[in-house]
Short mmCIF file of C-alpha atoms in Angstrom, two decimals:
data_model
loop_
_atom_site.label_atom_id
_atom_site.label_comp_id
_atom_site.label_asym_id
_atom_site.label_seq_id
_atom_site.Cartn_x
_atom_site.Cartn_y
_atom_site.Cartn_z
CA MET A 1 -39.27 7.38 -8.63
CA ILE A 2 -35.84 5.85 -8.26
CA PRO A 3 -33.32 7.60 -10.54
CA PHE A 4 -32.03 5.45 -13.36
CA LYS A 5 -28.24 5.59 -13.12
CA ALA A 6 -25.10 3.50 -12.98
CA ALA A 7 -22.79 3.39 -9.98
CA SER A 8 -20.61 6.50 -9.87
CA ILE A 9 -17.41 4.61 -10.67
CA PHE A 10 -18.68 4.20 -14.25
CA SER A 11 -17.89 7.23 -16.41
CA ASP A 12 -16.47 8.40 -19.70
CA ASP A 13 -12.76 7.59 -20.20
CA MET A 14 -12.78 4.55 -17.89
CA ILE A 15 -10.93 1.30 -18.41
CA LEU A 16 -12.87 -1.95 -18.18
CA GLN A 17 -11.11 -5.12 -17.08
CA HIS A 18 -10.56 -7.56 -19.90
CA GLY A 19 -10.67 -11.34 -19.78
CA LYS A 20 -13.38 -11.82 -17.15
CA PRO A 21 -17.09 -11.02 -16.75
CA VAL A 22 -17.61 -7.30 -16.13
CA PRO A 23 -20.20 -6.38 -13.47
CA VAL A 24 -22.17 -3.20 -14.21
CA TRP A 25 -24.64 -2.06 -11.57
CA GLY A 26 -26.87 0.80 -10.55
CA THR A 27 -30.40 1.83 -9.56
CA GLY A 28 -33.74 2.35 -11.27
CA ASP A 29 -37.47 1.65 -11.24
CA ALA A 30 -38.93 -1.76 -11.93
CA GLY A 31 -38.43 -3.20 -15.39
CA SER A 32 -35.41 -4.49 -17.25
CA VAL A 33 -31.95 -3.07 -17.95
CA CYS A 34 -29.76 -3.80 -20.97
CA VAL A 35 -26.01 -3.14 -20.95
CA ILE A 36 -24.28 -2.93 -24.33
CA TRP A 37 -20.58 -2.78 -25.21
CA GLU A 38 -20.09 -1.09 -28.60
CA SER A 39 -16.69 -1.40 -30.25
CA GLU A 40 -15.45 -1.59 -33.85
CA GLY A 41 -18.99 -1.98 -35.18
CA LYS A 42 -19.74 -4.94 -32.92
CA CYS A 43 -21.94 -5.20 -29.84
CA LEU A 44 -22.00 -7.36 -26.73
CA LYS A 45 -25.22 -7.29 -24.73
CA ALA A 46 -26.44 -8.46 -21.33
CA GLU A 47 -29.83 -7.90 -19.71
CA THR A 48 -31.33 -8.20 -16.24
CA ALA A 49 -34.44 -7.29 -14.27
CA VAL A 50 -34.53 -4.51 -11.68
CA ARG A 51 -35.13 -5.84 -8.18
CA SER A 52 -35.90 -3.60 -5.20
CA GLY A 53 -34.71 -0.55 -7.11
CA LYS A 54 -31.31 -2.07 -7.97
CA TRP A 55 -29.85 -3.83 -10.99
CA ASN A 56 -26.64 -5.72 -11.66
CA VAL A 57 -25.58 -6.96 -15.10
CA PHE A 58 -22.54 -9.02 -16.10
CA LEU A 59 -21.09 -8.33 -19.53
CA PRO A 60 -19.27 -11.28 -21.13
CA PRO A 61 -15.45 -11.11 -21.01
CA LEU A 62 -13.94 -8.45 -23.26
CA SER A 63 -10.72 -8.58 -25.27
CA ALA A 64 -7.88 -6.26 -24.29
CA GLY A 65 -6.95 -3.14 -26.22
CA LEU A 66 -10.41 -2.21 -27.47
CA LYS A 67 -11.92 1.27 -27.59
CA GLY A 68 -15.66 1.75 -27.47
CA ASN A 69 -18.75 2.91 -25.63
CA LEU A 70 -20.68 1.41 -22.74
CA VAL A 71 -24.42 1.94 -23.17
CA ILE A 72 -27.03 1.25 -20.48
CA LYS A 73 -30.75 1.30 -21.33
CA ASN A 74 -34.10 0.72 -19.73
CA ASP A 75 -37.54 1.20 -21.23
CA SER A 76 -37.26 4.98 -21.40
CA ASN A 77 -33.68 6.07 -20.64
CA GLU A 78 -30.20 5.65 -22.07
CA ILE A 79 -26.82 6.28 -20.40
CA ARG A 80 -23.80 6.40 -22.69
CA PHE A 81 -20.17 6.34 -21.55
CA THR A 82 -17.68 7.19 -24.30
CA ASN A 83 -13.95 6.84 -24.93
CA VAL A 84 -13.85 3.63 -22.88
CA LEU A 85 -10.85 1.28 -23.16
CA THR A 86 -10.39 -2.36 -22.20
CA GLY A 87 -7.27 -3.52 -20.39
CA ASP A 88 -6.19 -4.19 -16.81
CA VAL A 89 -7.41 -2.31 -13.74
CA TRP A 90 -5.49 -2.34 -10.45
CA PHE A 91 -6.78 -1.18 -7.06
CA ALA A 92 -4.25 0.82 -4.99
CA GLY A 93 -4.85 1.13 -1.24
CA GLY A 94 -3.05 1.88 1.99
CA GLN A 95 -1.89 4.94 3.87
CA SER A 96 0.26 7.98 3.13
CA ASN A 97 3.12 6.32 1.26
CA MET A 98 0.64 4.94 -1.24
CA GLU A 99 -1.27 8.22 -1.20
CA MET A 100 1.78 10.44 -1.92
CA GLU A 101 0.95 12.32 -5.10
CA LEU A 102 3.07 12.22 -8.24
CA ILE A 103 3.78 15.95 -7.98
CA ASN A 104 5.28 15.48 -4.50
CA CYS A 105 7.61 12.52 -5.15
CA LYS A 106 11.26 12.69 -6.16
CA ASP A 107 11.56 14.53 -9.49
CA GLY A 108 7.79 14.98 -9.37
CA ASN A 109 7.62 18.02 -11.65
CA ALA A 110 9.64 16.33 -14.37
CA GLU A 111 7.70 13.06 -14.07
CA LEU A 112 4.41 14.93 -14.24
CA ALA A 113 5.47 16.91 -17.31
CA ALA A 114 6.24 13.65 -19.16
CA CYS A 115 3.32 11.53 -17.95
CA ALA A 116 0.79 12.02 -20.78
CA ASN A 117 -0.54 8.63 -21.88
CA GLN A 118 -3.99 7.90 -23.28
CA ASN A 119 -3.61 4.28 -22.19
CA ILE A 120 -3.14 5.08 -18.49
CA ARG A 121 -6.26 6.22 -16.63
CA PHE A 122 -7.26 6.56 -13.01
CA TYR A 123 -10.22 6.99 -10.73
CA GLN A 124 -10.05 8.74 -7.33
CA VAL A 125 -12.43 7.27 -4.74
CA VAL A 126 -14.14 10.00 -2.71
CA LYS A 127 -11.94 10.90 0.26
CA ARG A 128 -14.59 11.07 2.95
CA ALA A 129 -15.24 8.73 5.86
CA VAL A 130 -19.02 9.10 6.12
CA ILE A 131 -21.58 8.74 3.35
CA ASP A 132 -23.70 11.89 3.61
CA ASP A 133 -25.03 14.49 1.17
CA ASP A 134 -21.58 16.04 0.68
CA TYR A 135 -20.14 12.61 -0.05
CA LEU A 136 -22.82 11.82 -2.62
CA ARG A 137 -22.39 15.18 -4.38
CA GLU A 138 -18.62 14.70 -4.60
CA GLU A 139 -19.02 11.12 -5.77
CA ALA A 140 -21.47 12.15 -8.50
CA ALA A 141 -19.00 14.75 -9.76
CA GLY A 142 -16.08 12.31 -9.90
CA LYS A 143 -14.98 10.55 -13.07
CA TRP A 144 -12.14 8.59 -14.59
CA GLN A 145 -9.20 10.73 -15.73
CA VAL A 146 -6.86 10.22 -18.67
CA CYS A 147 -3.27 10.51 -17.44
CA SER A 148 -1.81 13.90 -18.40
CA PRO A 149 0.13 16.76 -16.77
CA ASP A 150 -3.21 18.50 -16.19
CA THR A 151 -4.81 15.58 -14.32
CA ALA A 152 -2.15 13.34 -12.77
CA SER A 153 -0.59 15.57 -10.12
CA ILE A 154 -2.92 13.98 -7.52
CA LEU A 155 -2.37 10.40 -8.70
CA SER A 156 -0.54 8.05 -6.32
CA ALA A 157 3.11 8.20 -7.36
CA ALA A 158 3.78 4.54 -6.50
CA ALA A 159 0.70 3.46 -8.43
CA TYR A 160 1.65 5.65 -11.40
CA PHE A 161 5.13 4.14 -11.75
CA PHE A 162 3.56 0.68 -11.40
CA VAL A 163 1.03 1.16 -14.21
CA GLN A 164 3.56 2.97 -16.40
CA LYS A 165 5.81 -0.11 -16.26
CA ILE A 166 2.94 -2.57 -16.79
CA ASN A 167 1.63 -0.59 -19.75
CA ARG A 168 5.06 -0.55 -21.39
CA GLU A 169 5.76 -4.24 -20.80
CA ILE A 170 2.31 -5.73 -21.51
CA GLY A 171 1.20 -3.23 -24.15
CA ILE A 172 -2.43 -2.83 -23.10
CA PRO A 173 -4.28 0.01 -21.34
CA VAL A 174 -3.93 0.03 -17.55
CA GLY A 175 -6.15 1.76 -15.01
CA ILE A 176 -5.76 2.55 -11.33
CA ILE A 177 -8.49 2.91 -8.73
CA ASN A 178 -6.78 5.20 -6.22
CA CYS A 179 -8.06 4.56 -2.68
CA SER A 180 -5.61 5.36 0.12
CA TRP A 181 -5.63 7.64 3.17
CA GLY A 182 -2.64 8.82 5.18
CA GLY A 183 -2.28 7.68 8.77
CA THR A 184 -4.90 4.95 8.58
CA SER A 185 -4.73 1.66 10.43
CA ILE A 186 -5.35 -1.62 8.64
CA SER A 187 -8.54 -1.87 10.76
CA ALA A 188 -10.12 1.06 8.91
CA TRP A 189 -10.21 -1.00 5.70
CA MET A 190 -12.23 -3.97 6.97
CA SER A 191 -15.84 -4.54 7.98
CA ARG A 192 -16.86 -4.95 11.60
CA GLN A 193 -17.92 -8.51 10.85
CA GLN A 194 -14.44 -9.32 9.53
CA LEU A 195 -12.63 -7.63 12.43
CA GLU A 196 -14.72 -9.47 14.99
CA LYS A 197 -13.63 -12.83 13.55
CA SER A 198 -10.24 -12.48 15.25
CA LYS A 199 -8.96 -11.50 18.68
CA ALA A 200 -6.59 -9.08 17.01
CA GLY A 201 -9.43 -7.35 15.15
CA LYS A 202 -11.49 -7.07 18.31
CA ARG A 203 -8.55 -5.40 20.06
CA PHE A 204 -8.40 -2.76 17.33
CA ILE A 205 -12.10 -2.00 17.82
CA ASP A 206 -11.91 -1.96 21.62
CA ASP A 207 -8.79 0.20 21.72
CA TYR A 208 -10.30 2.82 19.43
CA ASN A 209 -13.56 2.84 21.39
CA ASN A 210 -11.52 3.48 24.53
CA ARG A 211 -9.88 6.45 22.81
CA ILE A 212 -13.32 7.86 21.96
CA GLY A 213 -14.52 7.36 25.52
CA GLY A 214 -17.79 9.14 26.11
CA LYS A 215 -17.15 11.76 23.46
CA THR A 216 -20.23 12.71 21.45
CA ASP A 217 -20.13 13.40 17.72
CA GLU A 218 -20.55 17.10 18.49
CA GLN A 219 -17.57 17.04 20.84
CA TYR A 220 -15.52 15.21 18.23
CA ASN A 221 -16.41 17.82 15.60
CA ALA A 222 -15.36 20.62 17.96
CA ALA A 223 -12.08 18.87 18.73
CA MET A 224 -11.46 18.41 15.03
CA GLU A 225 -11.97 22.12 14.38
CA GLU A 226 -9.25 22.89 16.91
CA TYR A 227 -7.00 20.21 15.45
CA VAL A 228 -7.43 21.51 11.87
CA MET A 229 -6.47 25.01 12.99
CA GLU A 230 -3.35 23.64 14.70
CA TRP A 231 -2.45 21.58 11.63
CA GLN A 232 -2.99 24.49 9.23
CA ALA A 233 -0.72 26.71 11.34
CA TRP A 234 1.98 24.02 11.27
CA ASP A 235 1.53 23.51 7.51
CA GLU A 236 1.88 27.24 6.90
CA ARG A 237 5.15 27.32 8.88
CA VAL A 238 6.47 24.45 6.78
CA ARG A 239 5.36 26.10 3.54
CA ARG A 240 7.10 29.37 4.37
CA ARG A 241 10.29 27.59 5.40
CA LYS A 242 10.32 25.62 2.12
CA GLU A 243 9.87 28.83 0.15
CA LYS A 244 13.19 30.00 1.60
CA GLU A 245 14.94 26.67 1.00
CA PRO A 246 13.09 24.17 -1.21
CA ASP A 247 15.50 21.32 -0.38
CA VAL A 248 15.46 21.87 3.38
CA SER A 249 15.70 18.58 5.27
CA ASN A 250 12.90 17.10 7.33
CA GLU A 251 15.18 17.20 10.36
CA ILE A 252 15.45 20.99 10.09
CA LEU A 253 11.74 21.37 9.37
CA ASN A 254 10.84 19.35 12.45
CA ARG A 255 13.25 21.36 14.59
CA GLU A 256 12.21 24.81 13.34
CA CYS A 257 8.51 24.27 12.55
CA GLY A 258 7.61 21.58 15.06
CA GLN A 259 6.39 18.04 14.51
CA CYS A 260 3.26 17.51 12.45
CA PRO A 261 0.32 17.45 14.90
CA TRP A 262 -0.60 13.80 15.33
CA PRO A 263 -2.72 11.85 16.08
CA GLN A 264 -6.06 13.40 15.28
CA PRO A 265 -8.85 13.35 17.88
CA ALA A 266 -10.75 10.07 18.00
CA GLY A 267 -14.41 9.93 17.03
CA ARG A 268 -17.03 7.63 15.59
CA THR A 269 -17.05 9.47 12.23
CA SER A 270 -13.27 9.71 11.93
CA PRO A 271 -11.50 8.13 8.94
CA TYR A 272 -9.23 6.47 11.51
CA CYS A 273 -12.09 4.69 13.23
CA PRO A 274 -12.11 0.95 12.43
CA VAL A 275 -14.56 -0.03 9.65
CA ASN A 276 -15.31 3.51 8.40
CA LEU A 277 -13.21 3.49 5.24
CA HIS A 278 -14.33 0.03 4.32
CA THR A 279 -17.91 1.28 4.38
CA ALA A 280 -17.30 4.65 2.73
CA ARG A 281 -14.66 3.70 0.18
CA ILE A 282 -14.19 -0.04 -0.42
CA LYS A 283 -17.89 -0.85 -0.60
CA ARG A 284 -18.49 2.10 -2.94
CA THR A 285 -15.92 0.64 -5.36
CA ALA A 286 -16.40 -3.14 -5.27
CA PRO A 287 -17.05 -5.17 -7.31
CA PHE A 288 -15.78 -3.06 -10.25
CA ALA A 289 -13.79 -5.64 -12.22
CA ILE A 290 -10.05 -5.49 -11.48
CA LYS A 291 -6.83 -7.41 -12.15
CA GLY A 292 -5.56 -7.24 -8.57
CA PHE A 293 -4.59 -5.16 -5.54
CA LEU A 294 -1.62 -2.97 -4.59
CA TYR A 295 -1.17 -2.16 -0.90
CA TYR A 296 1.33 -0.04 1.06
CA GLN A 297 0.50 0.34 4.76
CA GLY A 298 1.76 -0.57 8.20
CA GLU A 299 3.43 2.52 9.64
CA GLU A 300 0.36 3.35 11.73
CA ASP A 301 0.15 -0.13 13.25
CA ASP A 302 3.69 -0.65 14.51
CA GLN A 303 2.50 -0.70 18.13
CA ARG A 304 0.43 -3.76 17.22
CA ALA A 305 3.18 -5.51 15.28
CA ASP A 306 2.45 -8.87 16.92
CA ASP A 307 -1.04 -8.82 15.38
CA TYR A 308 -0.12 -7.61 11.92
CA ARG A 309 0.45 -10.95 10.21
CA GLU A 310 -3.02 -12.10 11.24
CA MET A 311 -4.58 -8.77 10.28
CA MET A 312 -3.03 -8.92 6.80
CA TYR A 313 -4.60 -12.33 6.27
CA TYR A 314 -8.02 -10.99 7.22
CA LEU A 315 -7.63 -7.84 5.11
CA VAL A 316 -6.82 -9.82 1.97
CA ASN A 317 -9.69 -12.19 2.64
CA GLN A 318 -12.02 -9.20 3.13
CA TRP A 319 -11.11 -7.48 -0.12
CA ARG A 320 -11.21 -10.65 -2.16
CA ASN A 321 -14.67 -11.36 -0.75
CA ASP A 322 -15.77 -7.81 -1.56
CA TRP A 323 -14.78 -8.46 -5.18
CA ASN A 324 -16.23 -12.00 -5.15
CA ASP A 325 -12.90 -13.46 -6.26
CA GLN A 326 -10.56 -15.26 -3.88
CA SER A 327 -7.94 -15.61 -6.62
CA LEU A 328 -7.24 -11.87 -7.09
CA PRO A 329 -3.50 -11.11 -6.79
CA PHE A 330 -2.47 -9.07 -3.75
CA LEU A 331 0.87 -7.25 -4.04
CA PHE A 332 2.11 -5.27 -1.07
CA VAL A 333 5.10 -3.30 0.17
CA GLN A 334 7.40 -4.05 3.10
CA LEU A 335 8.28 -1.08 5.29
CA PRO A 336 11.62 0.59 4.52
CA MET A 337 14.15 2.01 6.98
CA TYR A 338 12.91 4.98 9.02
CA ALA A 339 13.57 6.66 12.34
CA SER A 340 13.05 10.20 13.55
CA SER A 341 15.94 12.38 14.70
CA GLU A 342 14.51 12.28 18.22
CA GLU A 343 14.53 8.47 18.22
CA MET A 344 18.09 8.30 16.96
CA ALA A 345 19.25 10.92 19.46
CA SER A 346 17.77 8.82 22.26
CA GLY A 347 20.09 5.99 21.28
CA CYS A 348 17.41 3.30 21.41
CA PRO A 349 14.87 3.46 18.58
CA SER A 350 12.12 0.87 18.90
CA ARG A 351 12.60 -2.39 16.99
CA LEU A 352 8.87 -2.71 16.30
CA TRP A 353 9.40 -1.75 12.66
CA CYS A 354 11.79 -4.69 12.42
CA LEU A 355 9.03 -6.98 13.64
CA MET A 356 6.54 -5.33 11.27
CA ARG A 357 8.80 -6.10 8.30
CA GLU A 358 9.10 -9.70 9.45
CA GLN A 359 5.35 -9.97 9.95
CA GLN A 360 4.76 -8.62 6.45
CA TYR A 361 7.14 -11.21 5.01
CA LEU A 362 5.47 -14.06 6.92
CA ALA A 363 2.06 -12.81 5.78
CA SER A 364 3.25 -13.01 2.18
CA LEU A 365 4.05 -16.69 2.79
CA ASP A 366 0.61 -17.28 4.33
CA ILE A 367 -1.41 -15.57 1.61
CA ALA A 368 -1.87 -17.38 -1.68
CA ASN A 369 -1.30 -15.45 -4.92
CA SER A 370 0.51 -12.61 -3.17
CA GLY A 371 3.80 -10.79 -3.68
CA LEU A 372 5.96 -8.67 -1.38
CA SER A 373 8.02 -5.76 -2.65
CA VAL A 374 11.13 -5.18 -0.51
CA ILE A 375 12.22 -1.53 -0.41
CA ILE A 376 14.49 -1.59 2.65
CA ASP A 377 17.04 0.47 0.71
CA CYS A 378 14.54 3.25 -0.04
CA GLY A 379 14.06 4.72 3.45
CA GLU A 380 15.06 8.22 4.52
CA PHE A 381 16.31 9.44 7.87
CA ASP A 382 13.73 11.52 9.75
CA ASN A 383 11.23 11.24 6.90
CA ILE A 384 8.44 8.68 7.21
CA HIS A 385 7.45 9.58 3.63
CA PRO A 386 10.52 8.77 1.49
CA LEU A 387 10.35 10.54 -1.85
CA ASP A 388 11.61 7.74 -4.10
CA LYS A 389 8.33 6.23 -5.19
CA LYS A 390 9.64 5.15 -8.60
CA THR A 391 11.57 2.26 -7.05
CA VAL A 392 8.47 1.28 -5.08
CA GLY A 393 6.28 1.24 -8.18
CA LEU A 394 8.85 -0.55 -10.33
CA ARG A 395 9.44 -3.30 -7.78
CA LEU A 396 5.70 -3.80 -7.41
CA ALA A 397 5.51 -4.00 -11.19
CA LEU A 398 8.22 -6.67 -11.26
CA GLN A 399 6.17 -8.69 -8.76
CA ALA A 400 3.17 -8.40 -11.08
CA LEU A 401 5.10 -9.14 -14.26
CA LYS A 402 6.49 -12.37 -12.81
CA LYS A 403 3.66 -13.64 -10.60
CA VAL A 404 0.59 -12.32 -12.43
CA TYR A 405 1.68 -11.96 -16.06
CA GLY A 406 4.03 -14.95 -16.10
CA LYS A 407 7.19 -13.20 -17.29
CA GLU A 408 10.45 -15.05 -16.67
CA ILE A 409 12.21 -12.24 -14.79
CA ASP A 410 13.81 -11.64 -11.41
CA ALA A 411 11.35 -10.05 -9.00
CA ASP A 412 12.48 -11.11 -5.50
CA GLY A 413 15.70 -10.38 -3.71
CA PRO A 414 17.51 -12.73 -1.33
CA VAL A 415 15.77 -13.79 1.88
CA PHE A 416 17.23 -15.70 4.80
CA ASP A 417 16.86 -19.48 4.43
CA TRP A 418 18.95 -21.21 7.12
CA ALA A 419 22.02 -20.77 9.32
CA GLU A 420 24.85 -23.25 9.73
CA ALA A 421 27.14 -23.06 12.82
CA GLN A 422 30.78 -23.75 11.92
CA GLU A 423 33.00 -23.57 15.04
CA ASN A 424 33.48 -19.83 15.63
CA THR A 425 31.52 -18.67 12.58
CA LEU A 426 27.94 -18.78 11.35
CA ARG A 427 27.21 -19.37 7.68
CA ILE A 428 24.00 -17.74 6.43
CA HIS A 429 22.25 -19.29 3.44
CA PHE A 430 19.70 -17.45 1.28
CA LYS A 431 16.90 -18.12 -1.15
CA ASN A 432 16.85 -16.11 -4.41
CA ALA A 433 20.61 -15.51 -4.36
CA GLU A 434 21.45 -17.32 -7.57
CA SER A 435 22.89 -14.18 -9.18
CA GLY A 436 25.41 -13.88 -6.35
CA LEU A 437 25.81 -11.39 -3.51
CA GLU A 438 27.69 -8.12 -3.20
CA PHE A 439 28.25 -5.34 -0.69
CA ARG A 440 27.42 -1.75 -1.53
CA GLY A 441 28.31 1.29 0.53
CA SER A 442 31.10 1.94 2.99
CA LYS A 443 33.10 -0.45 5.16
CA ASP A 444 31.51 1.22 8.18
CA ASP A 445 28.05 0.32 6.86
CA ILE A 446 29.04 -3.31 6.46
CA ALA A 447 30.64 -3.46 9.89
CA SER A 448 27.70 -1.86 11.69
CA ILE A 449 24.71 -3.79 10.39
CA PHE A 450 25.47 -7.46 11.10
CA GLU A 451 25.10 -8.87 14.61
CA ALA A 452 25.75 -12.26 16.15
CA ALA A 453 24.98 -13.99 19.44
CA GLU A 454 25.51 -17.32 21.10
CA ALA A 455 22.58 -19.60 21.96
CA ASP A 456 21.87 -17.38 24.96
CA GLY A 457 23.10 -13.89 25.59
CA SER A 458 23.40 -10.52 23.93
CA TYR A 459 24.12 -9.59 20.35
CA PHE A 460 27.43 -8.04 19.33
CA PRO A 461 28.52 -6.39 16.08
CA ALA A 462 29.92 -8.99 13.72
CA LYS A 463 32.12 -9.05 10.66
CA ALA A 464 30.59 -10.46 7.50
CA VAL A 465 32.26 -11.94 4.44
CA ILE A 466 30.50 -13.07 1.26
CA ASP A 467 31.32 -16.64 0.28
CA GLY A 468 29.58 -17.60 -2.93
CA ASN A 469 25.83 -17.24 -2.37
CA ALA A 470 26.23 -17.26 1.43
CA VAL A 471 27.50 -14.85 4.08
CA VAL A 472 29.86 -15.94 6.84
CA ILE A 473 29.45 -14.13 10.17
CA HIS A 474 32.27 -13.86 12.74
CA CYS A 475 32.56 -12.06 16.06
CA GLU A 476 35.72 -12.12 18.18
CA LYS A 477 33.67 -11.87 21.39
CA LEU A 478 31.80 -15.11 20.66
CA ARG A 479 33.24 -18.61 20.75
CA HIS A 480 30.22 -20.38 19.24
CA PRO A 481 27.79 -17.99 17.50
CA GLN A 482 24.35 -19.53 17.03
CA ARG A 483 22.17 -16.57 16.08
CA ALA A 484 22.52 -13.66 13.69
CA ARG A 485 20.69 -10.54 12.57
CA TYR A 486 21.04 -8.29 9.57
CA ALA A 487 19.62 -4.75 9.35
CA TRP A 488 17.55 -5.52 12.45
CA VAL A 489 17.16 -1.82 13.27
CA LYS A 490 14.51 0.77 12.66
CA PHE A 491 16.97 2.86 10.64
CA GLY A 492 20.41 1.92 9.38
CA ALA A 493 22.52 0.85 6.46
CA THR A 494 21.44 -1.85 4.00
CA PRO A 495 24.68 -2.80 2.21
CA LEU A 496 23.93 -6.41 1.20
CA PHE A 497 22.49 -6.87 -2.30
CA ALA A 498 22.08 -9.54 -4.91
CA LYS A 499 24.14 -8.83 -7.99
CA ASN A 500 20.89 -8.42 -9.94
CA GLY A 501 20.18 -5.26 -7.92
CA PHE A 502 17.69 -6.45 -5.31
CA PRO A 503 18.42 -5.71 -1.64
CA VAL A 504 18.62 -8.55 0.87
CA MET A 505 15.57 -8.54 3.12
CA PRO A 506 16.38 -7.78 6.79
CA PHE A 507 16.31 -10.92 8.91
CA ARG A 508 17.00 -12.60 12.20
CA THR A 509 17.81 -16.29 12.32
CA ASN A 510 15.70 -16.87 15.45
CA ARG A 511 12.17 -15.51 15.11
CA ASN A 512 11.14 -16.65 18.60
CA GLU A 513 13.32 -14.28 20.59
CA SER A 514 12.29 -10.98 22.12
CA THR A 515 12.01 -8.08 19.71
CA ASP A 516 13.49 -5.67 22.26
CA GLU A 517 16.69 -7.65 22.73
#
């Protein structure tokens, strides 16, 4: 007999997406299945036949703000999910900066203590890379959680601040499907078929296979045991050091406790192997009805920055196909400032993060129904995991409120539009600068972050003056500046803002030049 059950993502306390057909699916023996939505004394029903041990029913669109029960029946069994709400559901994916838990972000204890909200709920996708018996047991035990100090410590901080803002502004229940994993490449979140559609995707597969070499699964497991022991020893050193000084800087931790052991050994069952997390996590979640996607990733792929724009296009296409809806909004985060103390001490940090930010911006122009949250002002020196996740979540929420919910608000900061050479100066024009521009921070910050160059030749530090909604660049070493850059560094100051509070996105006026220049 095939057990009669719904997919594990269905549980008590869940939120069902309003305003569109709701797929409900599961397994069972031959016969028919009826799915019923019970709310306020009314019922909505949908029925289907079981085929090959599986069933899939679409409930008609539901109104927002309802509370009820979802009932699933066949000839001899009934499954009842209670305390179910209708509202909007968002899917949050990416790597560690999306994964960072609420308890671990800036002011995490205070935020957690005040987070109780019956209208915010979340579901944690099983954090395993291979579907085996342990995976299935953990998945069966999982359920939707109502947001409270007792449950939300593990919730993505960025996602929490996003849904908190949406819930307040829109006034309906909001759910999060939490599905991120620290250190993962974009290639882990796509199918092999999708990756093999592009030369870039094939390179990800080939490069990882080369890292595996001839290693067997048994050899990988042994290597992982050694790695886990090394990581646990490092983590214990960090824990003890933080007990002595809770606010100790990452620079001191890295110097006294050593760098976090990275990367992990490569293996076919690793979460960092291309395709694995798409199989074990995305496909176990889709097509649960959602409003859209949130995504924060890219740090792991900086060495493949040239491919990232193309890979983002394929990722979005993959996920929208998985949910059978090419119109689903896709909101993602541009990388902030970051560099390690070792990189800064060397005097020449790589500019690949600069290219990654540019590639993310260009991808946002390529991808329909998308939005890019610029957080260049939120980075931290020597900490690849900046603690301010409230700004991240709020800026993502502003993207959603304007581009998904249709609110007439500011959501985008200034971005470079075009440059105008004027004798010995260069005038920089921006989009989204209608509120005006302003400098924040010290004079040294302003003087150190603008650069100019002639048509050929090296860049030199340049002075910048705001003139209306433009910036005028001047450098005494250049007679006829033709090119300019702003914040084109892995880590540095970001003093240029719109007066409405949004930072100016880093830019270079010539996107065809060498990144290493």
